[in-house]
GROMACS .gro file of C-alpha atoms in nm:
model
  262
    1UNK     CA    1   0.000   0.000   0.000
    2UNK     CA    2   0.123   0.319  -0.067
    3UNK     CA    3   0.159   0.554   0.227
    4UNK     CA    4  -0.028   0.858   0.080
    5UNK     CA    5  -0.413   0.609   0.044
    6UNK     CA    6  -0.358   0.654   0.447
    7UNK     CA    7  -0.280   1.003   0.510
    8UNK     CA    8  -0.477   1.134   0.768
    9UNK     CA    9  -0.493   1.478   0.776
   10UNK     CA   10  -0.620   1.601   0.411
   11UNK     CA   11  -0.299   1.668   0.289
   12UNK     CA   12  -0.261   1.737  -0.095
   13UNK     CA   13  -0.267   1.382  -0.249
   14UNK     CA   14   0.099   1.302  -0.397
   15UNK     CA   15   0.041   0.959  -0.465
   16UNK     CA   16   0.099   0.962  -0.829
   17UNK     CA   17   0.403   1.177  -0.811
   18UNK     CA   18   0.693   1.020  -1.030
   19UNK     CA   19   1.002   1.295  -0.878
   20UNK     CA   20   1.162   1.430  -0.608
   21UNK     CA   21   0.908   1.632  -0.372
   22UNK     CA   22   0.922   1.875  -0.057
   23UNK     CA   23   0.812   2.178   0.129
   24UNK     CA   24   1.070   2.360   0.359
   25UNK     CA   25   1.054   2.557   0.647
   26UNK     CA   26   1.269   2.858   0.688
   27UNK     CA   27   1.356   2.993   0.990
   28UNK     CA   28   1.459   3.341   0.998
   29UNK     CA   29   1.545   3.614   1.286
   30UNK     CA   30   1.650   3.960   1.325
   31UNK     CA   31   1.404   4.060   1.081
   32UNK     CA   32   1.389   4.411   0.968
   33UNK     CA   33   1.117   4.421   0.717
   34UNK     CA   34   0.925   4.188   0.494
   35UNK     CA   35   0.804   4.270   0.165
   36UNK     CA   36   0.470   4.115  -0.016
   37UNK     CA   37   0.494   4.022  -0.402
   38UNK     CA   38   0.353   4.375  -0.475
   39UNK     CA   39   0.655   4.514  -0.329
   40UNK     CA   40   0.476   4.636  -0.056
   41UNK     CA   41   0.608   4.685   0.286
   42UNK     CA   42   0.496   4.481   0.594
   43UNK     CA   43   0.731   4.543   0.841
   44UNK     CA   44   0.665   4.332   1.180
   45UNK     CA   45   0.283   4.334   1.083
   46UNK     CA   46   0.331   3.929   1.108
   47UNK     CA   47   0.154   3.747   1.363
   48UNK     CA   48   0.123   3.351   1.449
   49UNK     CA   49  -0.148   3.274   1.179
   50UNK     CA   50   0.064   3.193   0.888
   51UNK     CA   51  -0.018   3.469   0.595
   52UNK     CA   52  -0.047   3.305   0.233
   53UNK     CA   53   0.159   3.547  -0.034
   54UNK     CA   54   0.282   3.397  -0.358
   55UNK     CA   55   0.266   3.067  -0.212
   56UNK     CA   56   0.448   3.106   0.007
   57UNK     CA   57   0.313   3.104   0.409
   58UNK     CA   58   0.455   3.361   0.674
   59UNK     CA   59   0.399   3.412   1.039
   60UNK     CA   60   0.572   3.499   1.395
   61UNK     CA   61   0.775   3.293   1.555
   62UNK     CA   62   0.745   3.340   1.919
   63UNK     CA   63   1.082   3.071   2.009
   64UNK     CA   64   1.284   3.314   1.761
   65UNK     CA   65   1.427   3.626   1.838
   66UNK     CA   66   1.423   3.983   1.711
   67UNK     CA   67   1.075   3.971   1.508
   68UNK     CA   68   1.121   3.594   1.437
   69UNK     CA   69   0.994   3.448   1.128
   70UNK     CA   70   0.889   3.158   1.015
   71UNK     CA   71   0.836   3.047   0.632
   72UNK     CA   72   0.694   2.765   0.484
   73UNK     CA   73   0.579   2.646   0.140
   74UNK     CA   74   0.378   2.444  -0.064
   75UNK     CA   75   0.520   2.094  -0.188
   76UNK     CA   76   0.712   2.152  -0.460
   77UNK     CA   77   0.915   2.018  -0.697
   78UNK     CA   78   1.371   2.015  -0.652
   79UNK     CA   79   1.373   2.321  -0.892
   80UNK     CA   80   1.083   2.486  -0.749
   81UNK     CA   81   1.217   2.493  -0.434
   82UNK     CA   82   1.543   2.678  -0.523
   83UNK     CA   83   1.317   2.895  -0.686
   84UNK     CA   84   1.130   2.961  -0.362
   85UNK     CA   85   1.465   2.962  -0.167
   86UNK     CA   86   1.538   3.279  -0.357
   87UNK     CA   87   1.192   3.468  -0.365
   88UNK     CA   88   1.197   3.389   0.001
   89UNK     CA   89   1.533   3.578   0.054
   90UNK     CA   90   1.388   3.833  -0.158
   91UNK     CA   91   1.103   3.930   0.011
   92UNK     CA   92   1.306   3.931   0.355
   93UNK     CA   93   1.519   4.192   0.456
   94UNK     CA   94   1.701   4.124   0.799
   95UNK     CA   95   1.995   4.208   0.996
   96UNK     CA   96   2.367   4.091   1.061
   97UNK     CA   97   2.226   3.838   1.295
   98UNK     CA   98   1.966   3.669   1.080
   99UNK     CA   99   2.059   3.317   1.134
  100UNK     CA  100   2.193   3.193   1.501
  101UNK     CA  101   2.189   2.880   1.635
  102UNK     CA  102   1.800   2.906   1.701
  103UNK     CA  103   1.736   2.911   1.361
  104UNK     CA  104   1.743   2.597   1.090
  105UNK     CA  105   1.603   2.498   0.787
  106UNK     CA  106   1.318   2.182   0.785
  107UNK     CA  107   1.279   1.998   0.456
  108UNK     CA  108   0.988   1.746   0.422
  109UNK     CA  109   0.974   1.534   0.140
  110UNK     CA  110   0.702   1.305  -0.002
  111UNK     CA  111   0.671   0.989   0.051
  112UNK     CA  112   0.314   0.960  -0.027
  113UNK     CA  113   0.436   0.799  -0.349
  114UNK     CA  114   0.626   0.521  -0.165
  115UNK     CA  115   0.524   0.198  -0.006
  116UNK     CA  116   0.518   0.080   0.337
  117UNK     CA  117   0.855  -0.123   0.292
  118UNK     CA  118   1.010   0.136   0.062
  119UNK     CA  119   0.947   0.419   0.376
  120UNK     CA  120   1.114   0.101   0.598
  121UNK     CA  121   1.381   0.082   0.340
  122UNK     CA  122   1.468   0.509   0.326
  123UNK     CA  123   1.456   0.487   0.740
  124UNK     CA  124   1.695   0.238   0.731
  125UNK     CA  125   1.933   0.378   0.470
  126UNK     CA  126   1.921   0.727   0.627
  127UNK     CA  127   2.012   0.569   0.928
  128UNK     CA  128   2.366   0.362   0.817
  129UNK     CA  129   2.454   0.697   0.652
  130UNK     CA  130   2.350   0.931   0.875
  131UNK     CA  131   2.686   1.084   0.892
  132UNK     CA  132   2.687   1.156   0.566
  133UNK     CA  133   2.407   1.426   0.648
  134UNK     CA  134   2.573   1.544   0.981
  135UNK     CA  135   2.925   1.541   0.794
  136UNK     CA  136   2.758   1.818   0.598
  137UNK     CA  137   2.621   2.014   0.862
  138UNK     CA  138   2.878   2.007   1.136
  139UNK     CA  139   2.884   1.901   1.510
  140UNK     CA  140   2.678   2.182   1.614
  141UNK     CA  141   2.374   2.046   1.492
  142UNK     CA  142   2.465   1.657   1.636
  143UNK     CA  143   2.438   1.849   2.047
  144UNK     CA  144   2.126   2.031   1.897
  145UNK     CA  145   1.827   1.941   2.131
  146UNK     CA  146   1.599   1.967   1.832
  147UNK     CA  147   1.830   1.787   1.569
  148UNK     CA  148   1.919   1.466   1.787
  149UNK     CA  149   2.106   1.195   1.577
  150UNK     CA  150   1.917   0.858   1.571
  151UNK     CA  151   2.247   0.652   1.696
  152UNK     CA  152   2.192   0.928   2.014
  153UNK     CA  153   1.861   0.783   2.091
  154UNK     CA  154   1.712   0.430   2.189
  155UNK     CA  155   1.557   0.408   1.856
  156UNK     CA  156   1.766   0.138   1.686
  157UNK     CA  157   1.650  -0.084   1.968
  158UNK     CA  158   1.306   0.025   1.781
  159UNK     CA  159   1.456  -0.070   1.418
  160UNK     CA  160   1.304  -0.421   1.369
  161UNK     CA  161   0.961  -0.303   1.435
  162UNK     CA  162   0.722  -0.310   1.132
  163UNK     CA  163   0.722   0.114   0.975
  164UNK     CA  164   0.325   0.159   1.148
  165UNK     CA  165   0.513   0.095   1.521
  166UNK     CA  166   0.787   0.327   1.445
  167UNK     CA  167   0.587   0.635   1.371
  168UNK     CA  168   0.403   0.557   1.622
  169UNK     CA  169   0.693   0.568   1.853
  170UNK     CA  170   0.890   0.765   1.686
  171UNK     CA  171   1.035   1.145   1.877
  172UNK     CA  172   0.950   1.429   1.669
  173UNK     CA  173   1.292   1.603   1.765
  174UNK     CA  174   1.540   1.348   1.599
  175UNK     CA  175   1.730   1.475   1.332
  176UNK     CA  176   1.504   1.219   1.084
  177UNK     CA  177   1.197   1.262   1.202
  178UNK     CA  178   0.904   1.002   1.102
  179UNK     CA  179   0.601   1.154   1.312
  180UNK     CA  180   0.505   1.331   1.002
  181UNK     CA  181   0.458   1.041   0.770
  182UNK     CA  182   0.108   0.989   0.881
  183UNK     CA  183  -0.017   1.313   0.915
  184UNK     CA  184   0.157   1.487   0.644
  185UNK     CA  185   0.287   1.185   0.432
  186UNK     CA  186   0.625   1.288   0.448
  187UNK     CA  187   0.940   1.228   0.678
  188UNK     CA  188   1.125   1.531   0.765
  189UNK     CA  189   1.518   1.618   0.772
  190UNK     CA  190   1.602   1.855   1.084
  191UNK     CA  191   1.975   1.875   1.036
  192UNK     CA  192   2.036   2.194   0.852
  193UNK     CA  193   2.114   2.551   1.049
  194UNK     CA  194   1.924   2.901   0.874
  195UNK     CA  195   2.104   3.014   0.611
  196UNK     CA  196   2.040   3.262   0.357
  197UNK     CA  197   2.371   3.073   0.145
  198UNK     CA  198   2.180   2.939  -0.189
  199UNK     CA  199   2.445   2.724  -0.258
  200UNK     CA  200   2.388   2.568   0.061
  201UNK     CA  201   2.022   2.450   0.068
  202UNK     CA  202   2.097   2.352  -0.270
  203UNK     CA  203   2.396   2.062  -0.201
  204UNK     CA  204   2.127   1.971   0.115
  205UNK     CA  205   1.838   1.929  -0.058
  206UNK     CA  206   2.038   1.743  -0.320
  207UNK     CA  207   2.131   1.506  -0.092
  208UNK     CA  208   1.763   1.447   0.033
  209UNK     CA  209   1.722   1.382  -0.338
  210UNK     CA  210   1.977   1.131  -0.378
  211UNK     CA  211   1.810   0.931  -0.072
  212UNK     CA  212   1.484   0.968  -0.243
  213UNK     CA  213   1.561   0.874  -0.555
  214UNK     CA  214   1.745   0.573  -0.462
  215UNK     CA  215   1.446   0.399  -0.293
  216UNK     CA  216   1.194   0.539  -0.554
  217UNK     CA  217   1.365   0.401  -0.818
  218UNK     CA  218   1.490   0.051  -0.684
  219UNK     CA  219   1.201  -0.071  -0.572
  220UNK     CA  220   1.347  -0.453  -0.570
  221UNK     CA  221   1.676  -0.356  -0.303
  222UNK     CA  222   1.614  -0.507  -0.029
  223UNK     CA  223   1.872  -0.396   0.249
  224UNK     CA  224   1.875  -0.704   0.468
  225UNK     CA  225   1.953  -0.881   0.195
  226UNK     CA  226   2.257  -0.680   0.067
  227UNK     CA  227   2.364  -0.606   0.420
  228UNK     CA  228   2.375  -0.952   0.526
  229UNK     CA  229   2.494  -1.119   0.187
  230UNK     CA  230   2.844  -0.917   0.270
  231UNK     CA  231   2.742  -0.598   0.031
  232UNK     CA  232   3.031  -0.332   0.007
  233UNK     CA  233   2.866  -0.007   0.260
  234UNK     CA  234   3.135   0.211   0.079
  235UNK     CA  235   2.994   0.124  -0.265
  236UNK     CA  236   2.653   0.198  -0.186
  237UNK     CA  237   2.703   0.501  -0.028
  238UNK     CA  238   2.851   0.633  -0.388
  239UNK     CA  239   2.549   0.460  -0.567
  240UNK     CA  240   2.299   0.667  -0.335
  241UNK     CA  241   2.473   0.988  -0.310
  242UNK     CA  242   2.747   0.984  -0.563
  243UNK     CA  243   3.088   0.956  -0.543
  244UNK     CA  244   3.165   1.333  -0.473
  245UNK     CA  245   3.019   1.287  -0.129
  246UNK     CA  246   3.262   1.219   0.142
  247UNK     CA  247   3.242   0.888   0.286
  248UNK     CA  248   3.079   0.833   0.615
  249UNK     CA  249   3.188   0.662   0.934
  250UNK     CA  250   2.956   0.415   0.937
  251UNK     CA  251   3.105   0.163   1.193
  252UNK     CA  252   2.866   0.248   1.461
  253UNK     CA  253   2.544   0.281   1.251
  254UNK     CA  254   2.608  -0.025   1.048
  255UNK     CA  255   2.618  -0.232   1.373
  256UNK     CA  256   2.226  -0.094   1.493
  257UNK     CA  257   2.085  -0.148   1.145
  258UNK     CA  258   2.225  -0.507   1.085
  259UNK     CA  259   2.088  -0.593   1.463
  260UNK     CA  260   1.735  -0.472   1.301
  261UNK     CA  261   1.775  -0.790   1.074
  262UNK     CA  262   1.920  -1.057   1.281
   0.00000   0.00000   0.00000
């Protein structure tokens, strides 16, 4: 069954999607003014119901600082949502302190599109590699109290379970979060800090990609099977992500996500 014919709370149905798709959250302080697509200024007029302009949603954030924003979008395709990574940063005009360590970017993607086992599959992928992601965002966001790495918690004792247990178990604050996947149909990637750097968000959300991609289009992989049949970890990190990507410790993680199949 695909996971979007059981999403429960009336998202937009992405079931037939056939590419990469997400909706990010931006987190922005130290915001000086914030212009509308007319070009019309709205400085701190924000409040905590989000504000629809240009498809894009706005509102305060009252755990941010200095007129804290917030910004979300609409699911969108990869090149939409550089495209909304720069009208964003357009209509935003902020101060030297913009992004601190209270601030980070969300990214949900679909997985509405996916099956049960393929969801299991992505979980358990992200989770060998998950230094690949934190290798890109740095240490600071591995002591993060709302970015906790999945080897941090007691989850891999949780690994084995069929996917419907884990969400149900699952802590929204990890770093990979699952809670979303019933609600919303999508999991959600915590790691990465604010940043107004394009560049950035787009290496990040090209790594979501590669994830995504992987599991959407090899359906037949079956990780237990590769894992325990002596498959090279090395190799398939450079199938998923390509072979630009640094490789990733993966002596701890490897251990938890084999014990998930034993």
């Amino acid at each position: 069954m695909l996971i979007g014919e059981y999403c429960s709370n009336g998202c937009e149905d992405l079931t037939q999607a056939d590419e990469f798709v997400c909706g990010t959250e931006y987190e922005i302080e130290h915001v000086k003014e914030v212009l509308n697509p007319d070009g019309d200024s709205l400085p701190f007029s924000l409040h905590e119901d989000t504000q629809w302009w240009d498809d894009l949603g706005w509102q305060r954030d009252g755990s941010l600082r200095n007129n804290g924003i917030e910004v979300v979008t609409h699911p969108v395709t990869f090149d939409e949502a550089l495209k909304d990574f720069i009208k964003v940063h357009e209509y935003v005009h902020v101060g030297e302190l913009a992004y601190t360590h209270r601030t980070s970017t969300h990214v949900h993607v679909n997985v509405q599109n996916l099956t049960d086992t393929q969801v299991k599959t992505l979980t358990m992928l992200y989770a060998l590699f998950e230094n690949v992601f934190f290798n890109f965002v740095g240490p600071q966001r591995a002591n993060n109290i709302h970015c906790v790495p999945l080897n941090y918690t007691y989850l891999p004792n949780k690994y084995s379970r069929p996917l419907t247990e884990l969400v149900e178990t699952w802590s929204k604050y990890t770093a990979f979060n699952l809670c979303p996947v019933r609600t919303l149909g999508t999991v959600e990637f915590r790691h990465l800090y604010g940043t107004g750097n394009f560049a950035i968000y787009k290496a990040w959300l090209t790594r979501l990609r590669s994830l995504w991609n992987f599991v959407y289009k090899s359906p037949e992989f079956i990780l237990h099977d590769f894992l325990l049949g002596g498959g090279d970890v090395k190799s398939l990190q450079d199938s998923i992500f390509g072979a630009g990507v640094p490789l990733a410790d993966t002596s701890s993680t490897l251990i938890d996500v084999k014990l998930a199949f034993v």
